[in-house]
mmCIF file of C-alpha atoms and ligand atoms in Angstrom:
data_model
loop_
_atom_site.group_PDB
_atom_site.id
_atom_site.type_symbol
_atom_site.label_atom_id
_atom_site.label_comp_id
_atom_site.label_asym_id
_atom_site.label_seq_id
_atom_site.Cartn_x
_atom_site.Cartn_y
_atom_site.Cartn_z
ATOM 1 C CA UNK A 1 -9.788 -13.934 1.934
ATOM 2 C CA UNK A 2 -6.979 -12.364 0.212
ATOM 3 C CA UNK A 3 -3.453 -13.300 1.603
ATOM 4 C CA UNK A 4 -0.749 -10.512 1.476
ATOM 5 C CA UNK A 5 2.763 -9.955 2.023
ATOM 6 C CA UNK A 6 3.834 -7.094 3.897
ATOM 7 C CA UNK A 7 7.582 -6.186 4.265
ATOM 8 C CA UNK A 8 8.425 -3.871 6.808
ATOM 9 C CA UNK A 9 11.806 -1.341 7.378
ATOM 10 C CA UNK A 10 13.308 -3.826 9.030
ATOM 11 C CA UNK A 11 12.845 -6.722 6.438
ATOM 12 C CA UNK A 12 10.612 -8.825 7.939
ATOM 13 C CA UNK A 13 8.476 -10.466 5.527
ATOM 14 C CA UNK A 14 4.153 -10.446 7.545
ATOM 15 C CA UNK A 15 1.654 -12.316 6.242
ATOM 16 C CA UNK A 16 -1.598 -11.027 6.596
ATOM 17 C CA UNK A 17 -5.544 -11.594 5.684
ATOM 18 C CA UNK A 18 -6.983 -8.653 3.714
ATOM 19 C CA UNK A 19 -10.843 -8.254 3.539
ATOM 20 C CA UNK A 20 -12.417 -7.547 -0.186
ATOM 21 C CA UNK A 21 -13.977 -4.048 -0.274
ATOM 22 C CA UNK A 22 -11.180 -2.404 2.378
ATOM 23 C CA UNK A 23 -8.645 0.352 1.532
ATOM 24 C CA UNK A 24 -5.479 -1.379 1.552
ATOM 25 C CA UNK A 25 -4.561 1.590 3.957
ATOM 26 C CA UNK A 26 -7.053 0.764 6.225
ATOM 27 C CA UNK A 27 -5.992 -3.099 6.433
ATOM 28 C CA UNK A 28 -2.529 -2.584 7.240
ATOM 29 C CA UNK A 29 -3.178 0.129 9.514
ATOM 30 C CA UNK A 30 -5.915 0.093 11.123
ATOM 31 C CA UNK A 31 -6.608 -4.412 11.357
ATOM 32 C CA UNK A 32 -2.821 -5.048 11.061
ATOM 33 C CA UNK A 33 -1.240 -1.825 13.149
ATOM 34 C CA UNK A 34 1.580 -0.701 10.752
ATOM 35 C CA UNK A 35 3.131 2.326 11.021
ATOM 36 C CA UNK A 36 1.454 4.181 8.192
ATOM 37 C CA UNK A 37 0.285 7.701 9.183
ATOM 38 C CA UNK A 38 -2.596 7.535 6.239
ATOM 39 C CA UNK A 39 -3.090 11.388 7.700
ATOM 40 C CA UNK A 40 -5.447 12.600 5.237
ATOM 41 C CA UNK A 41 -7.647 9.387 5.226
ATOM 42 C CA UNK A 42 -7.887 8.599 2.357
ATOM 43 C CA UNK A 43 -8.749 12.401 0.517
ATOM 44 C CA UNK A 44 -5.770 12.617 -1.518
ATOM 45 C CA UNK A 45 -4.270 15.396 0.486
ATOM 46 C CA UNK A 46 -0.802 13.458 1.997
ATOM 47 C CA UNK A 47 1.569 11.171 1.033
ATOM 48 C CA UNK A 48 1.215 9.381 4.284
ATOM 49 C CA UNK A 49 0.149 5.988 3.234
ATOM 50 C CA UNK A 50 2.664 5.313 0.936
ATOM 51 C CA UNK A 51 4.198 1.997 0.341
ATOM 52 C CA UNK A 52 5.979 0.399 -2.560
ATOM 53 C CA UNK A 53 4.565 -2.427 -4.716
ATOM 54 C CA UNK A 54 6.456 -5.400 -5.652
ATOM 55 C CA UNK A 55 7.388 -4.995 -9.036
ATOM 56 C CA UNK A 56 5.683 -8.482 -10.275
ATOM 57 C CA UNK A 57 2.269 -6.975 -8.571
ATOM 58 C CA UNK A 58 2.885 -3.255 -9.785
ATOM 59 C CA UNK A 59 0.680 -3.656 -13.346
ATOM 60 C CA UNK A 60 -1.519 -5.864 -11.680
ATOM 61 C CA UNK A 61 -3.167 -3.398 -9.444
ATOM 62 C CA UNK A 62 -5.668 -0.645 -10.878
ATOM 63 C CA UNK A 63 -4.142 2.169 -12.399
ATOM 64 C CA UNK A 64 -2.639 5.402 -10.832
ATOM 65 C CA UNK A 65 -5.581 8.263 -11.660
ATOM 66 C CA UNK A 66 -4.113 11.866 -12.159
ATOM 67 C CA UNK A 67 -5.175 12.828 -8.483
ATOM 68 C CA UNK A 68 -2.868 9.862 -6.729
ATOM 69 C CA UNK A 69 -0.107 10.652 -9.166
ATOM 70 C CA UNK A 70 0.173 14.253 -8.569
ATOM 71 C CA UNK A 71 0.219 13.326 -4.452
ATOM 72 C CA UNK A 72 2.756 10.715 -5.250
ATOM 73 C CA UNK A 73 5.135 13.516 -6.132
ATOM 74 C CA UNK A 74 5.829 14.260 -2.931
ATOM 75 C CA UNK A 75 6.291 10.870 -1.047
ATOM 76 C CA UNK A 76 9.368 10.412 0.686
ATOM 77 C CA UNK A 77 12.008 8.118 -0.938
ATOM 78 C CA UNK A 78 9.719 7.190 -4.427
ATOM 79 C CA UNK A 79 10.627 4.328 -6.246
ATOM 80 C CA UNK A 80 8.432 3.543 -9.547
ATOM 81 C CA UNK A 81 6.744 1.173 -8.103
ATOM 82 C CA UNK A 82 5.021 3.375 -5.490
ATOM 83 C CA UNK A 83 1.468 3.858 -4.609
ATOM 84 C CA UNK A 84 -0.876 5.452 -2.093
ATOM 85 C CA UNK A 85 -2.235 2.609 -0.565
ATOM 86 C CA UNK A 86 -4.983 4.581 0.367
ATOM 87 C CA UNK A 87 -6.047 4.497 -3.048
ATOM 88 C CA UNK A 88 -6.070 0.652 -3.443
ATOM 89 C CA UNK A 89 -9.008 -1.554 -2.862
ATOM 90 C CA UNK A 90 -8.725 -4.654 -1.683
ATOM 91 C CA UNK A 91 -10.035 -7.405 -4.365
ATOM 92 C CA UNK A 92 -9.448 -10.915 -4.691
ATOM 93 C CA UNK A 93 -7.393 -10.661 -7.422
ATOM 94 C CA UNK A 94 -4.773 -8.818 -4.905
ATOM 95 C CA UNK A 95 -4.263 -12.605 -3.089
ATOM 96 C CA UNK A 96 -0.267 -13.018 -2.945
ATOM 97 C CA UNK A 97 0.021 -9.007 -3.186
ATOM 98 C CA UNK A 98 3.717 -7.725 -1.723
ATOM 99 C CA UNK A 99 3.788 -4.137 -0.804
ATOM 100 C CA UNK A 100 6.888 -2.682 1.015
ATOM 101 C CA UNK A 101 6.486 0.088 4.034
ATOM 102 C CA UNK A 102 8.850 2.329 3.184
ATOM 103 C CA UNK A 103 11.483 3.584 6.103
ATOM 104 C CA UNK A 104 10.730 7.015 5.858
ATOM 105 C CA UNK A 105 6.444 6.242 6.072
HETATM 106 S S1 LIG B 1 -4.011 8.775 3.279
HETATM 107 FE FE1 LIG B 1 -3.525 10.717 2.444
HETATM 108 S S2 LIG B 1 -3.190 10.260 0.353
HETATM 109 FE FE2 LIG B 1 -3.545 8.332 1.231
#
């Protein structure tokens, strides 16, 4: 199973399991209990489940489609390596992943 590396406001670095086929929203949320709000569920209709992508991983992941990027435009505190997590499968190819949780969710 996919290992990834969650940092979290306060800078601790969380290692965590990530099953192939889940929203990467729903494994740090839901299986891992991080504070991401993820309000919309997935629809594309917050900003809620943004976190920010190492920048080795960043042009790893899939690409940012026109719906995700328009949404991403209003996340607080955007950095260009942001994404809606929400909007990111989990595949193997994601093992050694980092993704930051932003401060402001
Ligand atoms: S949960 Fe709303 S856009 Fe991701």
């Amino acid at each position: 199973m996919p290992k990834i590396t969650v940092i979290t406001p306060d800078e601790k670095h969380h290692e965590i399991e990530a099953p192939v086929g889940r929203a990467l929203l729903t494994v740090l949320r839901d299986l891992n209990g991080f504070d991401l709000e993820g309000t919309c569920e997935g629809s594309l209709a917050c900003a809620t489940c943004h976190v920010i992508v190492d920048a080795a991983w960043y042009p790893k992941l899939k690409p940012v489609a026109t719906g995700e990027h328009d949404m991403l435009d209003f996340a607080e505190g955007l950095t260009a390596t942001s994404r809606l997590c929400c909007q990111i499968p989990v595949t193997d190819e994601l093992d050694g992943l980092v993704v930051r949780i932003p401060a402001e969710g």
